[in-house]
GROMACS .gro file of C-alpha atoms in nm:
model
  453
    1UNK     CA    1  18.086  13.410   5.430
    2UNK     CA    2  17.962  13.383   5.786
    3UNK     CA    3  18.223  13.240   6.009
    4UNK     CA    4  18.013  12.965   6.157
    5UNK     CA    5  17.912  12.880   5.793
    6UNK     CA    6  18.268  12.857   5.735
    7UNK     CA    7  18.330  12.624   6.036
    8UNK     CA    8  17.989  12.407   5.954
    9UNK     CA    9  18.180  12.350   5.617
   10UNK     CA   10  18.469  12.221   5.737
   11UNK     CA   11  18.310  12.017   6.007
   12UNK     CA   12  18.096  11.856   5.760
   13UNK     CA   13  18.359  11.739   5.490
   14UNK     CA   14  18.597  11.598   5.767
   15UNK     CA   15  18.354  11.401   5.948
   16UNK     CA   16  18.426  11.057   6.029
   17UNK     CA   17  18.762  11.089   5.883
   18UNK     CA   18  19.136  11.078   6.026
   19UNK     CA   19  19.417  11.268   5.908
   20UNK     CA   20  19.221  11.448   5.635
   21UNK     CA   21  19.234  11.770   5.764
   22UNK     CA   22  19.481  11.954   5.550
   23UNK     CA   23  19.312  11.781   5.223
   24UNK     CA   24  18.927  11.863   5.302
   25UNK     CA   25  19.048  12.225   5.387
   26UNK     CA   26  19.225  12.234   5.068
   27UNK     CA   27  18.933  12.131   4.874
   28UNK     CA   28  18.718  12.355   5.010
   29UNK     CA   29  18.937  12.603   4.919
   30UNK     CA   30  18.998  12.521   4.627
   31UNK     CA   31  18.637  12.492   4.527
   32UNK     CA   32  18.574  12.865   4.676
   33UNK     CA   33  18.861  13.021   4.442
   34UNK     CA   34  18.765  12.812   4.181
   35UNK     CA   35  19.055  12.620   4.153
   36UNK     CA   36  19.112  12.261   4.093
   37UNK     CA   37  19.275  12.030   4.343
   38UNK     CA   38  19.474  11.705   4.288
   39UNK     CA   39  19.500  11.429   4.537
   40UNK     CA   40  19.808  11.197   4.512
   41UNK     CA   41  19.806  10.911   4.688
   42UNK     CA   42  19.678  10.502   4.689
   43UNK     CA   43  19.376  10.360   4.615
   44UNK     CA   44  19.147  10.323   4.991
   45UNK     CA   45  19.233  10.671   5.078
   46UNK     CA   46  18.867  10.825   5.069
   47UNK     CA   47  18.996  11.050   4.741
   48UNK     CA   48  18.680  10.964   4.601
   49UNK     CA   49  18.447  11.037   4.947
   50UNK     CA   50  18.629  11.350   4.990
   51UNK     CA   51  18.457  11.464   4.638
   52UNK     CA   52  18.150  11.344   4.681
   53UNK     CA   53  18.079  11.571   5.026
   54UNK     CA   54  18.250  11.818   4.871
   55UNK     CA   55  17.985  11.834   4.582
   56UNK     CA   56  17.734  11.819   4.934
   57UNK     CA   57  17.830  12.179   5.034
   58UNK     CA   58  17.674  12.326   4.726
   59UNK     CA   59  17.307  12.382   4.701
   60UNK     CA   60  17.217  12.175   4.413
   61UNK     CA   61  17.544  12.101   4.296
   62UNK     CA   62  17.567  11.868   3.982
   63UNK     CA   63  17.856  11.619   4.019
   64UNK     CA   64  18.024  11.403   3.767
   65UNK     CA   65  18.256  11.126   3.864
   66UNK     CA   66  18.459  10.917   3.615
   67UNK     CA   67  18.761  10.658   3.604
   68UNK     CA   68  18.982  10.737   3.337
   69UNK     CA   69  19.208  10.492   3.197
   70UNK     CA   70  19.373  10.467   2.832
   71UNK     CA   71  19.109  10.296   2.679
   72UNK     CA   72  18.836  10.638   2.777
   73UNK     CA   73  18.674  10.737   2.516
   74UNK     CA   74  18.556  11.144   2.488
   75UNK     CA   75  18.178  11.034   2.489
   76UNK     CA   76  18.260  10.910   2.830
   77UNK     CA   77  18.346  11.279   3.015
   78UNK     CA   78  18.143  11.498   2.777
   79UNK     CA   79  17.868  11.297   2.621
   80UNK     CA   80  17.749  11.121   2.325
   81UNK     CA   81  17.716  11.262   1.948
   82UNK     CA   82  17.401  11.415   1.878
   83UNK     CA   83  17.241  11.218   1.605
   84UNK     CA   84  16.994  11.490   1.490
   85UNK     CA   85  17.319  11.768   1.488
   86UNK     CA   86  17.497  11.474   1.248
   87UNK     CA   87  17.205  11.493   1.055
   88UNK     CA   88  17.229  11.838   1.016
   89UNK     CA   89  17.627  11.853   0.956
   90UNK     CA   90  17.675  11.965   1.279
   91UNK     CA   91  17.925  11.782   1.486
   92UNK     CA   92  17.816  11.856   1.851
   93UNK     CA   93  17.749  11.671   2.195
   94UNK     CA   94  17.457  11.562   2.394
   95UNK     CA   95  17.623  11.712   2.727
   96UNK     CA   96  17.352  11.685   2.950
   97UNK     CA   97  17.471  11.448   3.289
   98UNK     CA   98  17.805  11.488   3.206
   99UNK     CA   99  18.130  11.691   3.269
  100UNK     CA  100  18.023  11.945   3.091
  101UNK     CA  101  17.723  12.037   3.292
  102UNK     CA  102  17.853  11.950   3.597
  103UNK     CA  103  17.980  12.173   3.907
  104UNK     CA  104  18.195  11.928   4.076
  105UNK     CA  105  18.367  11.694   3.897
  106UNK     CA  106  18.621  11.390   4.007
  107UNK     CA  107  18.824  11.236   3.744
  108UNK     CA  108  19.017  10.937   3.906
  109UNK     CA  109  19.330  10.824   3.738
  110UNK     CA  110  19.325  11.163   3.567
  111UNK     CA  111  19.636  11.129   3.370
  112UNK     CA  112  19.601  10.805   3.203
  113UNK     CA  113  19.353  10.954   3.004
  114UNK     CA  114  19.460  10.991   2.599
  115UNK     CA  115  19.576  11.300   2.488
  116UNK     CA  116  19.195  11.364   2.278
  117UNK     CA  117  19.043  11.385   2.642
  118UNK     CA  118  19.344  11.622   2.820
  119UNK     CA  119  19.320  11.880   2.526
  120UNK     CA  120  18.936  11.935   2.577
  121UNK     CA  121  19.005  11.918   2.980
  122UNK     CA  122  19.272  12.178   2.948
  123UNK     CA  123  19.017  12.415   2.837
  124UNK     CA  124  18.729  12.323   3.025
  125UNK     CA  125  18.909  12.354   3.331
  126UNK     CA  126  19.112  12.706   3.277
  127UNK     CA  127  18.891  12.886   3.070
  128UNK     CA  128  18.582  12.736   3.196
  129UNK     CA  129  18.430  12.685   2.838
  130UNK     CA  130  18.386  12.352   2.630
  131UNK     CA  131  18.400  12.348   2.245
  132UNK     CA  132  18.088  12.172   2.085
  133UNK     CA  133  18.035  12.191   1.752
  134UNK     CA  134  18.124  12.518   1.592
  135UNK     CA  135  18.157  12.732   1.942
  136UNK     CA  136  18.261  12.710   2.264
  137UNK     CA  137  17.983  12.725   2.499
  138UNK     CA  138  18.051  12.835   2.899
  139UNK     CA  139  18.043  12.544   3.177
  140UNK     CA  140  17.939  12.599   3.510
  141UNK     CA  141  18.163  12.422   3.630
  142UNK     CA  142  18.304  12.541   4.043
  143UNK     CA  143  18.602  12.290   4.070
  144UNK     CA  144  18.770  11.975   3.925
  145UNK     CA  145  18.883  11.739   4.185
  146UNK     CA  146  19.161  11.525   4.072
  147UNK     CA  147  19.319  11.195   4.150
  148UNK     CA  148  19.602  10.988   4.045
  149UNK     CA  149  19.832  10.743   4.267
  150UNK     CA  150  20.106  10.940   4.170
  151UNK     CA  151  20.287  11.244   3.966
  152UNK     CA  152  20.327  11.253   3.604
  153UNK     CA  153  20.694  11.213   3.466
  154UNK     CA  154  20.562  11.260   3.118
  155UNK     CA  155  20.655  11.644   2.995
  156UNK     CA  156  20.372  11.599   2.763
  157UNK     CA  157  20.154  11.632   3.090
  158UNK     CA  158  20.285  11.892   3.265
  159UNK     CA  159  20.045  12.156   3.109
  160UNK     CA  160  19.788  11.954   3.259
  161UNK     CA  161  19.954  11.874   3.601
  162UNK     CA  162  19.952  12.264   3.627
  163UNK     CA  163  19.621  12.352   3.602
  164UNK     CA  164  19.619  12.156   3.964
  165UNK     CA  165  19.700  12.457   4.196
  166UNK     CA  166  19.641  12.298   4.519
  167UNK     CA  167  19.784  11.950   4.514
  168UNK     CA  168  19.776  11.744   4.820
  169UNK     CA  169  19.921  11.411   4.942
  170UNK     CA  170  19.666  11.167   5.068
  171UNK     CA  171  19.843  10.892   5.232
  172UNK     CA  172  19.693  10.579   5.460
  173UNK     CA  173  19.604  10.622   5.803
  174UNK     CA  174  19.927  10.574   6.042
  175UNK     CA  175  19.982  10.328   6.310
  176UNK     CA  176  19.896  10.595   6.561
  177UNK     CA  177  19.510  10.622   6.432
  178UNK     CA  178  19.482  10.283   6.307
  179UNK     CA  179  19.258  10.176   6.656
  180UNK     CA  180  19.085  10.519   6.600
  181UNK     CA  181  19.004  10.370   6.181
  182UNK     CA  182  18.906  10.072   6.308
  183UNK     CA  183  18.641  10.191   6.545
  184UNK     CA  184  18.508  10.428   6.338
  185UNK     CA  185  18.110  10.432   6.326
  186UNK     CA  186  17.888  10.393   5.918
  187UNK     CA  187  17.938  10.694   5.724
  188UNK     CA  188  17.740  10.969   5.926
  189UNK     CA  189  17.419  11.118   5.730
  190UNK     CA  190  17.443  11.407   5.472
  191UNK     CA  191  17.499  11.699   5.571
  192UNK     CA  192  17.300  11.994   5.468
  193UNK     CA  193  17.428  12.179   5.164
  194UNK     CA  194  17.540  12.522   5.277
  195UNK     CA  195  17.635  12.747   4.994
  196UNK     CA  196  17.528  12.846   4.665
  197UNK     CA  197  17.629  13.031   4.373
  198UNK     CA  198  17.560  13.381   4.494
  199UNK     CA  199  17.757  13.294   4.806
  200UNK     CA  200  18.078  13.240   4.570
  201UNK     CA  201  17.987  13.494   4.398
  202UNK     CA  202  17.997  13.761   4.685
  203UNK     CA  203  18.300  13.563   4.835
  204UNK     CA  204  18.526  13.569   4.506
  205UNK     CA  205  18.408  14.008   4.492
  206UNK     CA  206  18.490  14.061   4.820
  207UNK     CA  207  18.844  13.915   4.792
  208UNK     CA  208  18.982  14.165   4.537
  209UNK     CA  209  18.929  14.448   4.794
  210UNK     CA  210  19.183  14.252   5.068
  211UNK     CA  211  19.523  14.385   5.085
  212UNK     CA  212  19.816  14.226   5.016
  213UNK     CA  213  20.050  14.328   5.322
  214UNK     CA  214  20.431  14.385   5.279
  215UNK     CA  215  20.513  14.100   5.551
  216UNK     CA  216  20.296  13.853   5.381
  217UNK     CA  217  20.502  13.975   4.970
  218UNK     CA  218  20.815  13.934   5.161
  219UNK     CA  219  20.765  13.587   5.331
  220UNK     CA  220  20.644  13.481   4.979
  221UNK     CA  221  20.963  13.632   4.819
  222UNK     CA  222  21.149  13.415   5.048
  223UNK     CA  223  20.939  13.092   4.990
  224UNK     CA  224  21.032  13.169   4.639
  225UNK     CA  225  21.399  13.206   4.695
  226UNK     CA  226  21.369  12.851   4.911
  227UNK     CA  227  21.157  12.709   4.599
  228UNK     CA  228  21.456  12.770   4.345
  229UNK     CA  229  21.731  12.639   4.631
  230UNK     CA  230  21.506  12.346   4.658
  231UNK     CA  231  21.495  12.297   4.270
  232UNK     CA  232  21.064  12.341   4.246
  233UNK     CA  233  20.952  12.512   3.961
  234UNK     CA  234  20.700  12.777   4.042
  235UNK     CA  235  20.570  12.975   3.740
  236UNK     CA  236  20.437  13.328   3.757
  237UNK     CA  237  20.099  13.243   3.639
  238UNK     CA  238  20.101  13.026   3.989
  239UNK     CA  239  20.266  13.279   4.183
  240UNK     CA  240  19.946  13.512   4.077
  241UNK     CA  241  19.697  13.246   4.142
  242UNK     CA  242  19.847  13.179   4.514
  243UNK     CA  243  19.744  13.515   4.583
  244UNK     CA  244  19.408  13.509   4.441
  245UNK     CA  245  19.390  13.196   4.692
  246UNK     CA  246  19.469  13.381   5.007
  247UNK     CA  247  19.262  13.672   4.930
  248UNK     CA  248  18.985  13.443   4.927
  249UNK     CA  249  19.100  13.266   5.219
  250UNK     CA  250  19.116  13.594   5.408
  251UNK     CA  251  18.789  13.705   5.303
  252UNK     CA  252  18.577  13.395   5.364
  253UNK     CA  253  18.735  13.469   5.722
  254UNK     CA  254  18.559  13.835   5.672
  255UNK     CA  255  18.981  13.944   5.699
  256UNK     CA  256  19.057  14.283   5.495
  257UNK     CA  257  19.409  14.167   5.499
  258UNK     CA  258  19.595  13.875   5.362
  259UNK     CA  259  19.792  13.695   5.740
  260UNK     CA  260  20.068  13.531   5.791
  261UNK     CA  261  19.863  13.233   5.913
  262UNK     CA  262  19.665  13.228   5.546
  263UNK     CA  263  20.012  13.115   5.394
  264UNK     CA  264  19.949  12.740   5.574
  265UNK     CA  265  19.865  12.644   5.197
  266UNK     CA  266  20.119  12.699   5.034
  267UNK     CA  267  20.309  12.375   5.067
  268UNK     CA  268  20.009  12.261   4.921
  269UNK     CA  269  20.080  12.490   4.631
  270UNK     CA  270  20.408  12.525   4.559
  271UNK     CA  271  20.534  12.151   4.610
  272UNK     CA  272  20.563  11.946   4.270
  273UNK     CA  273  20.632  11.624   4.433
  274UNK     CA  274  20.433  11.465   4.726
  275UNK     CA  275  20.771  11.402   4.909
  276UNK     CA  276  20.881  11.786   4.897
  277UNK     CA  277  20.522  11.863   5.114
  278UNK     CA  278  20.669  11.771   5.468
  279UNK     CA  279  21.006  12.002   5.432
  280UNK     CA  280  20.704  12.285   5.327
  281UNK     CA  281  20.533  12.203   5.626
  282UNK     CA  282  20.782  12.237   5.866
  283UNK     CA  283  20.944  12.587   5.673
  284UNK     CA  284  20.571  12.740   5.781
  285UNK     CA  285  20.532  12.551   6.119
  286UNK     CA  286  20.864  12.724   6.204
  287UNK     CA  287  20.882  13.067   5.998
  288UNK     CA  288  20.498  13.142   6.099
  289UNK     CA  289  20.391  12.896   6.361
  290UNK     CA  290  20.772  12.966   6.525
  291UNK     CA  291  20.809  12.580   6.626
  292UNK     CA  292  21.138  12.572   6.675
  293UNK     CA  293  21.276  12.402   6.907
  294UNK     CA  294  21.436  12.596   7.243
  295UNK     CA  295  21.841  12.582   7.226
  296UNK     CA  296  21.936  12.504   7.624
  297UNK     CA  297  22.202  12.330   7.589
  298UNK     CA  298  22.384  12.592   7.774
  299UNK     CA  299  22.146  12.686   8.039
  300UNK     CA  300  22.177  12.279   8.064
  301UNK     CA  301  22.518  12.260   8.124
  302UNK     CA  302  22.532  12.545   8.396
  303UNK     CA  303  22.269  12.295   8.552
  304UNK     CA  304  22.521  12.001   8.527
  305UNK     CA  305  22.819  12.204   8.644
  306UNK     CA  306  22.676  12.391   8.918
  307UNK     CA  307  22.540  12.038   9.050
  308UNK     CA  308  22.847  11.888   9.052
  309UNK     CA  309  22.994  12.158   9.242
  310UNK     CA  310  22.725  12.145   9.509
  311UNK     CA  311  22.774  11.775   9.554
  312UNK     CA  312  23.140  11.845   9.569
  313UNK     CA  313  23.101  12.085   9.827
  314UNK     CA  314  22.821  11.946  10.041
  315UNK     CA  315  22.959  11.617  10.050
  316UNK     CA  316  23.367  11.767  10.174
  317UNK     CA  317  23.454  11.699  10.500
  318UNK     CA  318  23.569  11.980  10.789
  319UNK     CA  319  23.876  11.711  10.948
  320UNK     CA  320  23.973  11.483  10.610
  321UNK     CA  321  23.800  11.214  10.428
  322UNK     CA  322  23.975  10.990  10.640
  323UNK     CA  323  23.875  11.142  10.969
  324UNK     CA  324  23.527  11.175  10.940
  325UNK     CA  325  23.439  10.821  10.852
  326UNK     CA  326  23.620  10.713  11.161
  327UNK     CA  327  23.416  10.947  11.375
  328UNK     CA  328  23.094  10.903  11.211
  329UNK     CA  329  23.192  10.482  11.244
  330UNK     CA  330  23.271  10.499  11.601
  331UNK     CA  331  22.906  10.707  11.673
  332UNK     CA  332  22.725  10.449  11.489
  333UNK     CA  333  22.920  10.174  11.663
  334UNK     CA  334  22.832  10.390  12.050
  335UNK     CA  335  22.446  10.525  11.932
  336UNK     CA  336  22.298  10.123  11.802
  337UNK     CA  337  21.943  10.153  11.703
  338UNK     CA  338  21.753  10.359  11.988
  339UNK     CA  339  21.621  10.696  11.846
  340UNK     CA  340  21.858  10.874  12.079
  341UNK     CA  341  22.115  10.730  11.954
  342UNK     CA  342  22.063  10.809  11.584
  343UNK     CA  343  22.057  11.198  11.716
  344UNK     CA  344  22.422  11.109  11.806
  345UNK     CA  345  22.527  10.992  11.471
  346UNK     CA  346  22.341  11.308  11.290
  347UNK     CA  347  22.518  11.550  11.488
  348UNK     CA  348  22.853  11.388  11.455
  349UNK     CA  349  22.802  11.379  11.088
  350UNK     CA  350  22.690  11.732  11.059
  351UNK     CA  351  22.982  11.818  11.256
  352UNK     CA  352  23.226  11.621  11.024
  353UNK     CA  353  23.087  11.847  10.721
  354UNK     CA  354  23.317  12.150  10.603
  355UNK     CA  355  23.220  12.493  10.668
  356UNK     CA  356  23.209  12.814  10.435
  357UNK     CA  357  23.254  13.169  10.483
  358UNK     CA  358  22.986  13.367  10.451
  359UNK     CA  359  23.182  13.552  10.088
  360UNK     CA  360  23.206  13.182   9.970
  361UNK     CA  361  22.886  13.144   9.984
  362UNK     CA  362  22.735  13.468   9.872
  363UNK     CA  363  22.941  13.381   9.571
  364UNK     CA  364  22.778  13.053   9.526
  365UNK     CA  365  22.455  13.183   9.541
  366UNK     CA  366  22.460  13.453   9.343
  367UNK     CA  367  22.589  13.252   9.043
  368UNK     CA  368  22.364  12.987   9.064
  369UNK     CA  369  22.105  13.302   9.114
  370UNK     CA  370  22.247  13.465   8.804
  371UNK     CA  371  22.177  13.106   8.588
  372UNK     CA  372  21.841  13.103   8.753
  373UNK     CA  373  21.734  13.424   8.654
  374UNK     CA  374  21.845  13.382   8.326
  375UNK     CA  375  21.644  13.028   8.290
  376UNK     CA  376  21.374  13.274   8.393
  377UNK     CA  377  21.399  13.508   8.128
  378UNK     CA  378  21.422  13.254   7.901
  379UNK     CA  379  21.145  13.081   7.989
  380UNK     CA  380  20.906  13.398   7.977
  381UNK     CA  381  21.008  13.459   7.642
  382UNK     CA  382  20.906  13.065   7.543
  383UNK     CA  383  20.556  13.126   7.724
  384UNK     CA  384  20.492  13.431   7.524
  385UNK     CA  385  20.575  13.325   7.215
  386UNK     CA  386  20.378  13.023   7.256
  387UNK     CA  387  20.086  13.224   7.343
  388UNK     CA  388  20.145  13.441   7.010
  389UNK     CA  389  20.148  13.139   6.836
  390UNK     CA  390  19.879  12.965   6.999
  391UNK     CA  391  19.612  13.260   6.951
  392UNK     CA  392  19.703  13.262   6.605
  393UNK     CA  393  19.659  12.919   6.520
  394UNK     CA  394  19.361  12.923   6.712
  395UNK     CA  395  19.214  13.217   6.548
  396UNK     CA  396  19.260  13.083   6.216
  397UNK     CA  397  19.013  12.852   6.131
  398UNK     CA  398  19.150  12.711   5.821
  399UNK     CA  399  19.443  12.599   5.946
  400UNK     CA  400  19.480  12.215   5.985
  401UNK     CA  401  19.375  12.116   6.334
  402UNK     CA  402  19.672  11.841   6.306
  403UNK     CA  403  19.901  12.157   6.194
  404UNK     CA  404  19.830  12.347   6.478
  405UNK     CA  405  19.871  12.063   6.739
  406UNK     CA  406  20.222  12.024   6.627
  407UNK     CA  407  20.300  12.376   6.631
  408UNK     CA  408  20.124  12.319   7.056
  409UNK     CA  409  20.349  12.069   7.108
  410UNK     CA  410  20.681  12.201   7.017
  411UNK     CA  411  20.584  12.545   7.213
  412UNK     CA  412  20.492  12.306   7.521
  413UNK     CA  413  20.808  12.122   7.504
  414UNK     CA  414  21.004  12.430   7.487
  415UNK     CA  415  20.798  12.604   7.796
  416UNK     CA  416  20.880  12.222   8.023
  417UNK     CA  417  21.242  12.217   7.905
  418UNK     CA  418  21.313  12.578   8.034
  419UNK     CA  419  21.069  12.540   8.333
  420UNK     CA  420  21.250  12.216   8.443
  421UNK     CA  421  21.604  12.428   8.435
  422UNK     CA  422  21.504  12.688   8.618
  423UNK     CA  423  21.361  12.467   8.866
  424UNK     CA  424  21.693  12.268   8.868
  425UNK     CA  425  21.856  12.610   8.876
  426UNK     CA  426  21.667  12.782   9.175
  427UNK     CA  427  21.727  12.456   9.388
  428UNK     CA  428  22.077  12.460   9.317
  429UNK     CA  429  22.089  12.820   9.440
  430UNK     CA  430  21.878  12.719   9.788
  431UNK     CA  431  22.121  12.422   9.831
  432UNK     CA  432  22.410  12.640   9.846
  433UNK     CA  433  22.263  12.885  10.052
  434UNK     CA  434  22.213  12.616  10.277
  435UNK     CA  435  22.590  12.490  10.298
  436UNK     CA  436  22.757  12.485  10.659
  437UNK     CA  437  22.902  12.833  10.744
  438UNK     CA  438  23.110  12.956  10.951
  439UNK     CA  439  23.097  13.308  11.008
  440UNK     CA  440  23.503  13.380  11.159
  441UNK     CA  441  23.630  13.247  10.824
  442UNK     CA  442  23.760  13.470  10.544
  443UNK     CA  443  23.896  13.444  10.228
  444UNK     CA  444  23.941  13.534   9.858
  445UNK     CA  445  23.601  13.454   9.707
  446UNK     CA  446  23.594  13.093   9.492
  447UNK     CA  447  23.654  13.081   9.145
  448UNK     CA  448  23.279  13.052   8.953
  449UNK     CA  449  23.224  12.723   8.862
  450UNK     CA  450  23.304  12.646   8.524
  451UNK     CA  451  23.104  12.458   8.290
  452UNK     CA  452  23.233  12.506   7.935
  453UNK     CA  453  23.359  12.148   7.881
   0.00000   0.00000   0.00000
């Protein structure tokens, strides 16, 4: 797949939509591994829209839409009896316009269907076939796409529930974007379907031939190990279907080689509640997207402390507290307003300020120049990792453009935090290089200013 065909995709399905992102990507997906997808989440959520452009990207794609509820009836997904076959003692199905024929389905309220209509799906949707009659006769079908306003407790369904591999919370737009929903303009114009069979064809051959890299099996062994911690069940049958899914993710990317970025999915994957998808999220924003917020608490507190101890110092007087203010007093009292004057009262206040040996202050300086250049460090490291992690993100093109922001922002939080310290920091060290001195004094060199308290 050609990038820009890739991008033209995605740009297509999430038009004129807010905080769809992750879903439309994981539809797409979905429908290019030939997976099904489930979307959990209320009614007036655009489950229904997001299906319907999906069927859009496929060159003649025939679509099939139903609401399932107890009362569904078989004829309803896979078509009436055939009259002349009952005549014949055959007990088959007019399928044409219906599921069976159909390359993109969407079955709302999937699970209240009855238990007649989830045996035949099972089938249809792993093994691609539908029994009619006497045989089972292939479908051509691409991808299923799900919806339900929330999980199954049942057991009996969780055959069913697991033949969803990508299953994705859709809530309602937040309070942030709810101007942005509001202002939205009518539902844009089709877009042009872009792919056809062939294209998934050559897609789904090209991803056996990418490798499976030894960082990627060992980030996965861990999300396992945090899966079982967590409680989720993850079966091996879906372990070996997430990797079919990022082989195809890396090679609709034209990638030889599974990334680290590919594995953005899998809290898509692995979660089997819609309330376990945000701890997901934030185990890849950090482990991949390394969004972890900067610890400076120290580099903080050397900021505190070593202010303190300039205002101490800057602020002490050469004859006693008491002293000075009676000098500086009188000089206000003798200077009055005139400009002149005012010279008077500056000099007699400079005057009244302590004075430092030149070893006191060298001390000074060089710790606050030691913090400083530690702040420094510090805050090189931050840029460069958020430049790692910002041409990743950027390079990736089916990570979640909402994803990626957050990973920005906690990289651009981190690079103002440190920046602001070392700024504090280096003034600190100018301030005390500008202290009074006296050159004829000596003296043991000051303790360093503490700051662990």
């Amino acid at each position: 797949m050609h990038p820009q065909t890739l991008q033209a995709c995605l740009a297509d399905l999430d038009s004129g939509l807010l905080q769809r992102d992750a879903a439309v990507r994981a539809l797409l997906l979905a429908a290019l591994a030939g997976e099904h997808v489930l979307l959990i989440g209320p009614p007036g959520t655009a489950k229904s829209e997001l299906a319907r452009r999906l069927r859009g990207v496929f060159v003649g794609a025939r679509y099939f839409e139903r609401l399932l509820t107890r009362f569904s009836v078989p004829e309803e997904l896979f078509g009436p009896l055939s009259l002349q076959a009952l005549e014949n003692d055959r007990y088959e199905r007019l399928t044409d316009g219906f599921l069976p024929t159909a390359q993109v389905a969407f079955l709302d309220e999937v699970f209240k269907a009855n238990s007649a209509i989830l045996n035949a799906l099972l089938t249809l949707l792993n093994e691609r076939e539908f029994d009619n009659g006497s045989g089972r006769v292939p479908v051509p079908l691409i991808t299923v796409v799900g919806a339900s306003n929330e999980v199954p407790t049942d057991e009996s369904l969780a055959a069913f529930f697991d033949r969803f591999l990508l299953r994705v919370p859709v809530a309602a737009v937040d309070d942030a974007h709810f101007g942005a929903l509001l202002a939205l303009p009518p539902q844009p114009a089709a877009a042009p379907a872009r792919l056809c069979e062939a294209d998934l064809q050559t897609l789904r051959q090209r991803a056996h031939a990418v490798a499976l890299p030894e960082p990627v099996v060992e980030r996965l062994a861990a999300a396992r190990v945090g899966c079982a911690a967590a409680g989720i069940g993850v079966s091996d049958r879906r372990w070996r279907k997430v990797v079919h899914l990022l082989r195809v993710m890396a090679a609709s990317r034209q990638a030889d080689v599974i990334d680290p970025w590919d594995l953005w999915v899998l809290p898509l994957v692995l979660a089997d509640r819609p309330e376990q998808v945000p701890a997901l999220i934030e185990d890849f924003l950090r482990e991949v997207g390394g969004a972890v917020p900067v610890d400076a608490q120290w580099l903080g507190r050397v900021a505190d402390a070593l202010e303190r101890q300039l205002e101490i110092e800057s602020s002490a007087s050469a004859t006693g507290e008491d002293g000075a203010a009676g000098k500086l007093a009188l000089a206000q009292a003798i200077a009055g307003p005139a400009a002149e004057g005012q010279v008077l009262v500056r000099m007699v206040a400079e005057g009244a300020r302590r004075r430092y040996s030149p070893l006191h202050i060298a001390a000074r300086v060089a710790q606050a120049g030691e913090a400083r250049e530690r702040a420094a460090s510090a805050c090189a490291v931050a840029v460069a990792e958020a430049e790692r992690a910002r041409c990743g993100a950027a390079g990736h093109p089916w990570l979640p453009p909402s994803w990626r922001a957050r990973i920005d922002a906690v990289h651009g939080a981190n690079v103002d935090l440190l920046q602001a310290l070392h700024q504090r920091l280096a003034a600190v060290a100018d301030a005390f290089a500008a202290l009074p001195v006296d050159a004829a004094l000596a003296g043991p060199a000051p303790l360093p200013v503490s700051w662990d308290h």
